[in-house]
Coordinates of C-alpha atoms in Angstrom, one line a residue:
M1 CA 87.8 88.7 128.5
R2 CA 89.1 88.5 131.8
E3 CA 93.0 88.5 132.1
L4 CA 94.4 85.0 132.8
R5 CA 96.4 85.2 136.3
S6 CA 97.5 81.5 136.4
I7 CA 101.0 81.2 137.7
C8 CA 103.1 79.2 135.4
L9 CA 106.1 77.6 136.3
G10 CA 108.4 77.0 133.3
I11 CA 110.9 74.2 133.4
L12 CA 113.3 74.7 130.7
L13 CA 115.0 71.7 129.6
V14 CA 118.2 72.8 127.7
L15 CA 118.7 70.4 124.7
G16 CA 120.0 73.0 122.3
A17 CA 116.7 74.0 121.4
F18 CA 117.2 77.8 120.2
R19 CA 120.1 77.2 117.9
L20 CA 120.0 76.2 114.1
T21 CA 120.4 72.4 114.0
I22 CA 123.6 72.2 112.0
S23 CA 125.4 69.6 114.2
H24 CA 122.9 66.9 113.8
E25 CA 124.4 65.0 111.1
D26 CA 122.5 62.6 109.0
Q27 CA 119.5 60.5 110.1
P28 CA 121.0 57.0 111.0
L29 CA 118.6 55.2 108.6
S30 CA 120.1 57.1 105.7
K31 CA 123.6 55.7 106.3
I32 CA 122.0 52.5 104.7
A33 CA 122.3 52.3 101.0
I34 CA 119.2 49.9 100.7
H35 CA 118.8 50.3 97.2
K36 CA 122.2 48.9 96.7
A37 CA 121.4 45.5 98.3
V38 CA 121.7 42.5 96.6
F39 CA 120.7 38.6 97.6
A40 CA 123.4 36.6 98.8
L41 CA 121.5 33.8 100.6
D42 CA 123.6 31.2 102.3
D43 CA 122.0 27.9 103.3
N44 CA 124.4 27.8 106.4
A45 CA 123.3 31.0 107.7
Y46 CA 120.1 31.6 109.8
I47 CA 118.2 34.2 111.5
K48 CA 115.3 33.7 113.6
A49 CA 112.8 35.8 116.2
S50 CA 111.0 34.9 119.1
P51 CA 108.3 35.1 120.1
S52 CA 106.3 35.4 117.1
I53 CA 103.4 36.8 118.5
L54 CA 103.8 40.1 120.6
G55 CA 101.5 42.0 122.9
M56 CA 99.8 39.1 124.3
K57 CA 98.9 41.2 127.5
G58 CA 97.3 44.0 125.4
Q59 CA 100.6 46.2 125.4
N60 CA 101.7 48.3 122.3
S61 CA 105.4 47.4 122.8
D62 CA 107.3 44.3 123.5
W63 CA 110.7 42.8 123.5
L64 CA 111.8 39.9 121.4
T65 CA 115.0 37.9 121.1
V66 CA 116.7 37.4 117.4
E67 CA 119.1 34.7 117.0
Y68 CA 121.4 34.6 114.2
N69 CA 124.4 32.7 112.6
S70 CA 126.8 33.2 109.9
P71 CA 129.5 30.7 108.5
N72 CA 131.5 33.9 107.3
P73 CA 131.1 36.7 110.0
S74 CA 132.7 39.9 109.8
V75 CA 132.6 43.1 111.7
G76 CA 130.1 44.6 109.1
D77 CA 127.4 42.3 109.7
W78 CA 124.2 43.9 110.7
I79 CA 120.6 43.1 111.4
G80 CA 117.8 45.1 109.8
V81 CA 114.1 45.0 111.3
F82 CA 111.8 45.4 108.3
S83 CA 107.8 45.9 108.5
P84 CA 105.8 45.3 106.6
S85 CA 107.9 41.9 106.1
N86 CA 107.8 41.7 102.7
F87 CA 110.2 44.1 101.4
S88 CA 111.2 42.7 98.2
S89 CA 111.3 44.7 94.8
S90 CA 107.6 43.6 94.2
T91 CA 106.8 46.4 96.6
C92 CA 108.7 49.0 94.7
P93 CA 106.7 51.7 93.0
A94 CA 107.3 52.3 89.2
E95 CA 108.4 55.8 89.1
N96 CA 110.4 55.6 86.1
P97 CA 109.1 52.4 83.7
R98 CA 112.6 52.8 82.1
V99 CA 114.6 51.7 85.0
Y100 CA 114.3 48.5 86.8
P101 CA 113.6 48.8 90.4
P102 CA 116.1 48.1 93.2
L103 CA 115.8 44.9 94.8
L104 CA 114.8 46.4 97.9
C105 CA 113.4 49.9 98.0
S106 CA 112.2 50.2 101.9
A107 CA 114.7 51.1 104.5
P108 CA 114.7 49.0 107.7
I109 CA 112.8 50.4 110.5
K110 CA 115.8 50.0 112.7
F111 CA 119.1 48.1 112.6
Q112 CA 121.9 47.1 114.8
Y113 CA 125.4 45.6 114.2
A114 CA 125.7 41.9 114.9
N115 CA 128.4 42.1 117.3
Y116 CA 126.5 44.7 119.5
S117 CA 125.7 42.5 122.6
S118 CA 127.8 39.5 120.9
P119 CA 131.5 40.6 121.2
Q120 CA 132.5 37.0 120.0
Y121 CA 130.5 37.2 116.7
K122 CA 133.3 37.4 114.6
S123 CA 135.3 34.5 115.6
T124 CA 132.0 32.5 116.2
G125 CA 129.5 33.4 113.8
K126 CA 127.1 33.3 116.4
G127 CA 125.0 36.2 118.2
S128 CA 121.8 37.5 119.6
L129 CA 120.0 40.7 120.2
K130 CA 117.1 41.7 122.3
L131 CA 115.1 44.3 120.4
Q132 CA 112.1 46.4 121.2
L133 CA 109.1 46.7 118.7
I134 CA 106.3 48.8 119.0
N135 CA 102.8 48.2 117.1
Q136 CA 103.0 49.7 113.9
R137 CA 99.9 48.3 111.9
S138 CA 102.1 45.5 110.1
D139 CA 104.4 42.6 110.8
F140 CA 107.8 42.2 111.0
S141 CA 110.9 40.2 109.5
F142 CA 114.7 40.3 110.5
V143 CA 117.5 40.3 107.9
L144 CA 121.3 39.5 108.4
F145 CA 123.1 41.3 106.2
T146 CA 126.9 41.4 105.4
N147 CA 129.3 43.7 103.7
G148 CA 128.3 46.8 105.7
L149 CA 126.0 49.5 105.4
L150 CA 126.8 50.8 101.8
N151 CA 127.0 47.6 99.8
P152 CA 124.7 45.4 101.9
K153 CA 124.2 41.7 101.0
V154 CA 121.3 39.8 102.4
V155 CA 122.6 36.4 104.1
A156 CA 119.5 35.3 105.8
V157 CA 115.9 36.3 106.3
S158 CA 113.7 35.5 109.6
N159 CA 110.5 34.2 110.2
K160 CA 107.5 36.7 110.5
V161 CA 106.8 38.3 113.8
T162 CA 103.2 40.1 114.4
F163 CA 101.2 42.0 117.3
T164 CA 98.0 40.3 118.6
N165 CA 96.1 43.0 116.6
P166 CA 98.3 45.0 114.3
N167 CA 95.5 47.4 113.5
A168 CA 94.8 48.6 117.1
P169 CA 94.0 52.0 118.2
V170 CA 97.5 53.1 119.9
Y171 CA 99.5 56.2 121.1
P172 CA 96.7 58.8 122.3
R173 CA 98.0 62.3 122.0
L174 CA 96.1 65.1 124.1
A175 CA 96.2 68.7 123.2
Q176 CA 94.3 72.0 124.6
G177 CA 91.3 72.6 122.6
K178 CA 90.3 76.2 121.1
V179 CA 88.4 77.0 124.3
W180 CA 89.4 76.4 127.9
N181 CA 87.1 73.3 128.5
E182 CA 87.8 71.4 125.5
M183 CA 90.5 68.8 125.1
T184 CA 91.2 66.9 121.7
V185 CA 92.5 63.2 121.5
T186 CA 94.5 62.3 118.5
W187 CA 95.4 58.6 117.8
T188 CA 96.6 56.2 115.2
S189 CA 95.4 53.1 113.9
G190 CA 95.1 50.7 111.0
Y191 CA 91.3 51.1 110.5
G192 CA 90.0 53.4 107.8
I193 CA 86.6 54.6 107.7
N194 CA 85.6 52.2 105.3
E195 CA 86.2 49.4 107.9
A196 CA 85.3 50.8 111.4
E197 CA 83.9 54.1 112.9
P198 CA 86.1 55.6 115.3
F199 CA 85.3 57.2 118.6
V200 CA 86.2 58.3 122.2
E201 CA 84.4 56.9 125.2
W202 CA 84.9 59.3 128.0
G203 CA 83.6 60.9 131.1
P204 CA 84.3 61.9 134.7
K205 CA 86.4 59.4 136.6
G206 CA 83.5 57.1 138.3
G207 CA 81.2 58.7 136.4
D208 CA 78.7 58.3 133.3
R209 CA 80.3 57.7 130.0
T210 CA 79.6 59.6 126.8
Y211 CA 80.6 59.1 123.4
S212 CA 82.3 61.3 121.0
P213 CA 82.9 60.4 117.2
A214 CA 86.2 61.2 115.7
G215 CA 87.5 62.6 112.4
T216 CA 89.9 60.3 110.1
L217 CA 92.8 61.8 108.0
T218 CA 96.1 60.0 106.4
F219 CA 98.2 60.9 103.8
G220 CA 100.0 59.3 100.6
R221 CA 103.4 59.0 99.2
G222 CA 102.7 61.6 96.6
S223 CA 102.2 64.1 99.3
M224 CA 105.6 63.9 100.4
C225 CA 108.3 66.4 99.2
G226 CA 110.8 64.1 97.8
A227 CA 113.5 61.6 98.6
P228 CA 113.5 59.7 101.1
A229 CA 110.0 60.3 102.1
R230 CA 108.9 59.2 98.8
T231 CA 111.4 56.6 98.3
V232 CA 113.1 54.3 100.8
G233 CA 111.9 56.3 103.9
W234 CA 108.2 55.9 102.9
R235 CA 106.1 53.7 105.2
D236 CA 102.1 53.7 105.2
P237 CA 101.3 55.9 108.1
G238 CA 98.1 54.3 109.0
Y239 CA 95.0 56.5 109.8
I240 CA 95.0 59.6 112.2
H241 CA 92.0 60.1 114.4
T242 CA 91.2 63.1 116.2
G243 CA 88.2 63.3 118.7
F244 CA 86.9 66.2 120.5
L245 CA 86.1 66.3 124.5
R246 CA 84.0 69.3 124.9
E247 CA 82.5 71.3 128.2
L248 CA 84.8 69.8 130.5
W249 CA 84.2 70.8 134.4
P250 CA 87.3 72.6 135.5
N251 CA 90.2 70.4 137.5
A252 CA 88.0 67.4 137.3
M253 CA 89.6 64.3 136.4
Y254 CA 88.5 62.2 133.4
T255 CA 89.1 58.9 132.0
Y256 CA 88.6 57.8 128.3
K257 CA 89.2 55.0 125.9
L258 CA 89.7 54.8 122.1
G259 CA 87.3 52.9 120.1
H260 CA 86.5 51.5 116.8
R261 CA 83.2 49.9 115.9
L262 CA 83.7 47.6 112.8
F263 CA 80.8 47.1 110.5
N264 CA 80.2 43.7 111.7
G265 CA 79.4 45.0 115.2
T266 CA 82.8 44.2 116.8
Y267 CA 84.4 46.8 119.3
I268 CA 87.8 47.3 119.3
W269 CA 89.2 49.0 122.4
S270 CA 92.2 50.4 123.6
S271 CA 93.5 50.8 127.2
E272 CA 92.0 53.3 129.5
Y273 CA 93.7 56.7 130.0
Q274 CA 92.9 59.6 132.1
F275 CA 93.6 63.6 132.4
K276 CA 92.9 66.5 134.4
A277 CA 90.9 69.2 133.0
S278 CA 92.0 72.8 132.6
P279 CA 91.4 75.4 135.6
Y280 CA 88.8 78.3 135.5
P281 CA 90.0 81.0 133.3
G282 CA 91.2 83.7 135.5
Q283 CA 91.6 81.4 138.6
D284 CA 94.3 81.9 140.7
S285 CA 96.2 78.5 140.4
L286 CA 99.6 77.2 140.0
Q287 CA 99.9 75.9 136.5
Q288 CA 103.3 73.7 136.0
V289 CA 104.2 74.0 132.5
I290 CA 107.3 72.3 131.0
I291 CA 109.1 73.9 127.9
F292 CA 111.6 72.2 125.9
G293 CA 112.9 71.7 122.3
D294 CA 115.0 69.5 119.9
M295 CA 114.1 66.4 122.1
G296 CA 114.5 63.9 119.2
K297 CA 113.6 60.2 119.7
D298 CA 115.9 57.3 120.8
E299 CA 115.7 53.1 121.0
A300 CA 115.6 51.7 124.6
D301 CA 117.5 48.8 122.7
G302 CA 120.3 50.8 121.5
S303 CA 119.4 50.4 117.8
N304 CA 119.5 53.7 115.4
E305 CA 121.6 55.5 117.7
Y306 CA 121.8 59.2 116.4
N307 CA 125.2 60.8 116.4
N308 CA 125.7 59.4 119.9
F309 CA 123.6 62.1 121.6
Q310 CA 120.1 60.9 121.6
R311 CA 120.3 59.2 125.0
G312 CA 119.1 62.6 126.1
S313 CA 115.9 62.0 124.4
L314 CA 115.1 58.8 126.5
N315 CA 116.4 60.5 129.8
T316 CA 114.4 63.5 129.2
T317 CA 111.1 61.3 128.5
R318 CA 111.5 59.3 131.7
Q319 CA 112.0 62.3 133.7
L320 CA 108.8 64.0 132.5
I321 CA 106.8 60.7 133.2
Q322 CA 108.6 60.6 136.7
D323 CA 107.2 63.9 137.5
L324 CA 103.9 63.7 135.5
K325 CA 101.9 64.3 138.8
N326 CA 103.5 67.7 138.8
I327 CA 102.7 68.6 135.2
D328 CA 99.8 70.4 133.6
I329 CA 100.9 70.8 130.2
V330 CA 103.9 70.3 128.0
F331 CA 105.1 72.6 125.3
H332 CA 107.5 70.7 122.5
I333 CA 109.5 73.1 120.5
G334 CA 110.4 72.0 117.3
D335 CA 112.6 70.2 115.8
I336 CA 110.5 67.3 117.0
C337 CA 112.0 63.7 116.3
Y338 CA 114.3 64.2 113.5
A339 CA 112.5 61.6 111.3
N340 CA 114.1 63.3 108.3
G341 CA 112.0 61.6 105.9
Y342 CA 111.7 58.2 107.5
I343 CA 108.1 57.7 108.3
S344 CA 108.5 54.9 110.6
Q345 CA 110.3 57.2 113.2
W346 CA 107.1 59.0 113.8
D347 CA 105.3 55.9 115.0
Q348 CA 108.3 55.3 117.3
F349 CA 108.3 58.8 118.6
T350 CA 104.6 58.8 119.5
A351 CA 105.1 55.5 121.2
Q352 CA 108.2 57.1 123.4
I353 CA 105.9 60.1 124.6
E354 CA 102.7 58.0 125.0
P355 CA 102.7 58.0 128.7
I356 CA 103.0 61.9 128.8
A357 CA 101.1 63.0 125.9
S358 CA 98.0 60.4 126.9
T359 CA 97.7 62.0 130.3
V360 CA 98.7 66.0 129.8
P361 CA 98.2 68.0 126.7
Y362 CA 101.1 67.8 124.5
M363 CA 101.5 70.8 122.5
I364 CA 103.8 71.1 119.4
A365 CA 105.2 74.7 118.4
R366 CA 107.9 76.0 116.0
F367 CA 110.6 78.3 116.9
F368 CA 111.7 81.4 114.8
L369 CA 114.7 83.3 115.3
W370 CA 115.4 86.5 113.8
K371 CA 118.7 87.0 112.2
H372 CA 120.3 89.4 109.9
G373 CA 116.7 91.0 109.0
F374 CA 115.0 87.8 108.2
W375 CA 112.9 85.2 109.9
W376 CA 114.8 82.1 110.1
R377 CA 112.6 79.2 111.0
M378 CA 114.1 76.2 112.8
R379 CA 114.7 73.1 110.5
C380 CA 111.5 70.9 111.4
A381 CA 112.1 68.0 108.7
G382 CA 111.0 65.8 111.3

C-alpha cells in the first residue's frame, strides 16, 4: 500500500481536552430532585406556549414563547420542559413493586428560572421565556415549578406542543468508511423497521441518483449501567439508522437525502445535504483537519447552563460552521457532550453539530493518558 502523503493541517482548539475532567461539576439536570416533586396546582396560575405546531417550514429546530403567571412568585420558581408531554407517575417503571413510584420520574429535557428574562417576575408574578426546541420524536409540555430545584412543586402545566412530524429523519452524521472511497451516514428517526424501510438517496451533484438501504438499531432502558440513565434521565432514543455510500469518485461532490418508505407506500424525506468525497490515496493534496476535545453542548436559549462555561461549545460550533468550506474532516476527542446519563442531551448534541457533521466526516475518538504506569481513559460518560 502506497504511503499516504497528504499534508494535514491540524487546528487544535484547546478546550481542556488532554486533562482529567474533574472540574466539570454536575450535569445541570442532576441538580433537579424531580423524584421529590409534588403537585400544588393553583387555579390562578397559568403557563402557555405558542405556537403549538413547530417546524412548519420543514426545519428541525424552532423557537417558541412561553408565558406564565403565578399569584405567589418567588426567586426559586422555574420552568421545566418535558418530552414526552405526559410525565406523570403512570410512565414510571415498576422497578420495585414494594415501593410506590414517585409522582414524576422523568427529568425535564431543559429548564430555566422564571425570572431569567423577566427581572420583575418576583414582584409582578408575570414572565415569559423564548426557548428553542429541536425535533425529538415526541411532543412537549411546559411546567411552572415553585420551591426551587430540590423540593419542587408543580404550580401549572401548559398546553402541548409538537413538530409537524415528530418521527422525521433528522441530524445526519457523516463518517469516513473503512476504505478510502466509502462514506457512512447515520441519522435518527422515530420509525422502526416494523413501520418503514430506511434508505439514503444519493449521487454525484447534478447526476443520477441511487439508493442505499440502511441498518437500524436502538437500545432500551435495561442496557443502561444505572441511575440516572435508567431512572430520571431515561428517554426513548428512537431509532438509529446507518447507510453506506460506496465506490465514491475522489474529490467529487455528492448530494444525499435520508428517506423512509412507509409500508402504506408513503415516502418521508429529510432535507438535502452534500459532501465532498476523499482524495485518491497517495495524492498530494492539502487536507485541512480539525482536532478538538471536550466540547460539550449548550443551548442557544441560555437554558441548562453547564458550570457557566459551556458557551465555549456554541462558540466552537459556530466557528466551525463559519469555516466549513475550509474543513475536510473533524476529529472530536471524547468527552463528547457530558450527557452524564440524561439521554435527551444526545439529541441536542447531534442537532447542534448537524451543520458540520452532515457536510464533512465527523469522527469520534477517545483519549487515553499514560499515568503512573497505568492507562487512564478520559471520562466519557457522555
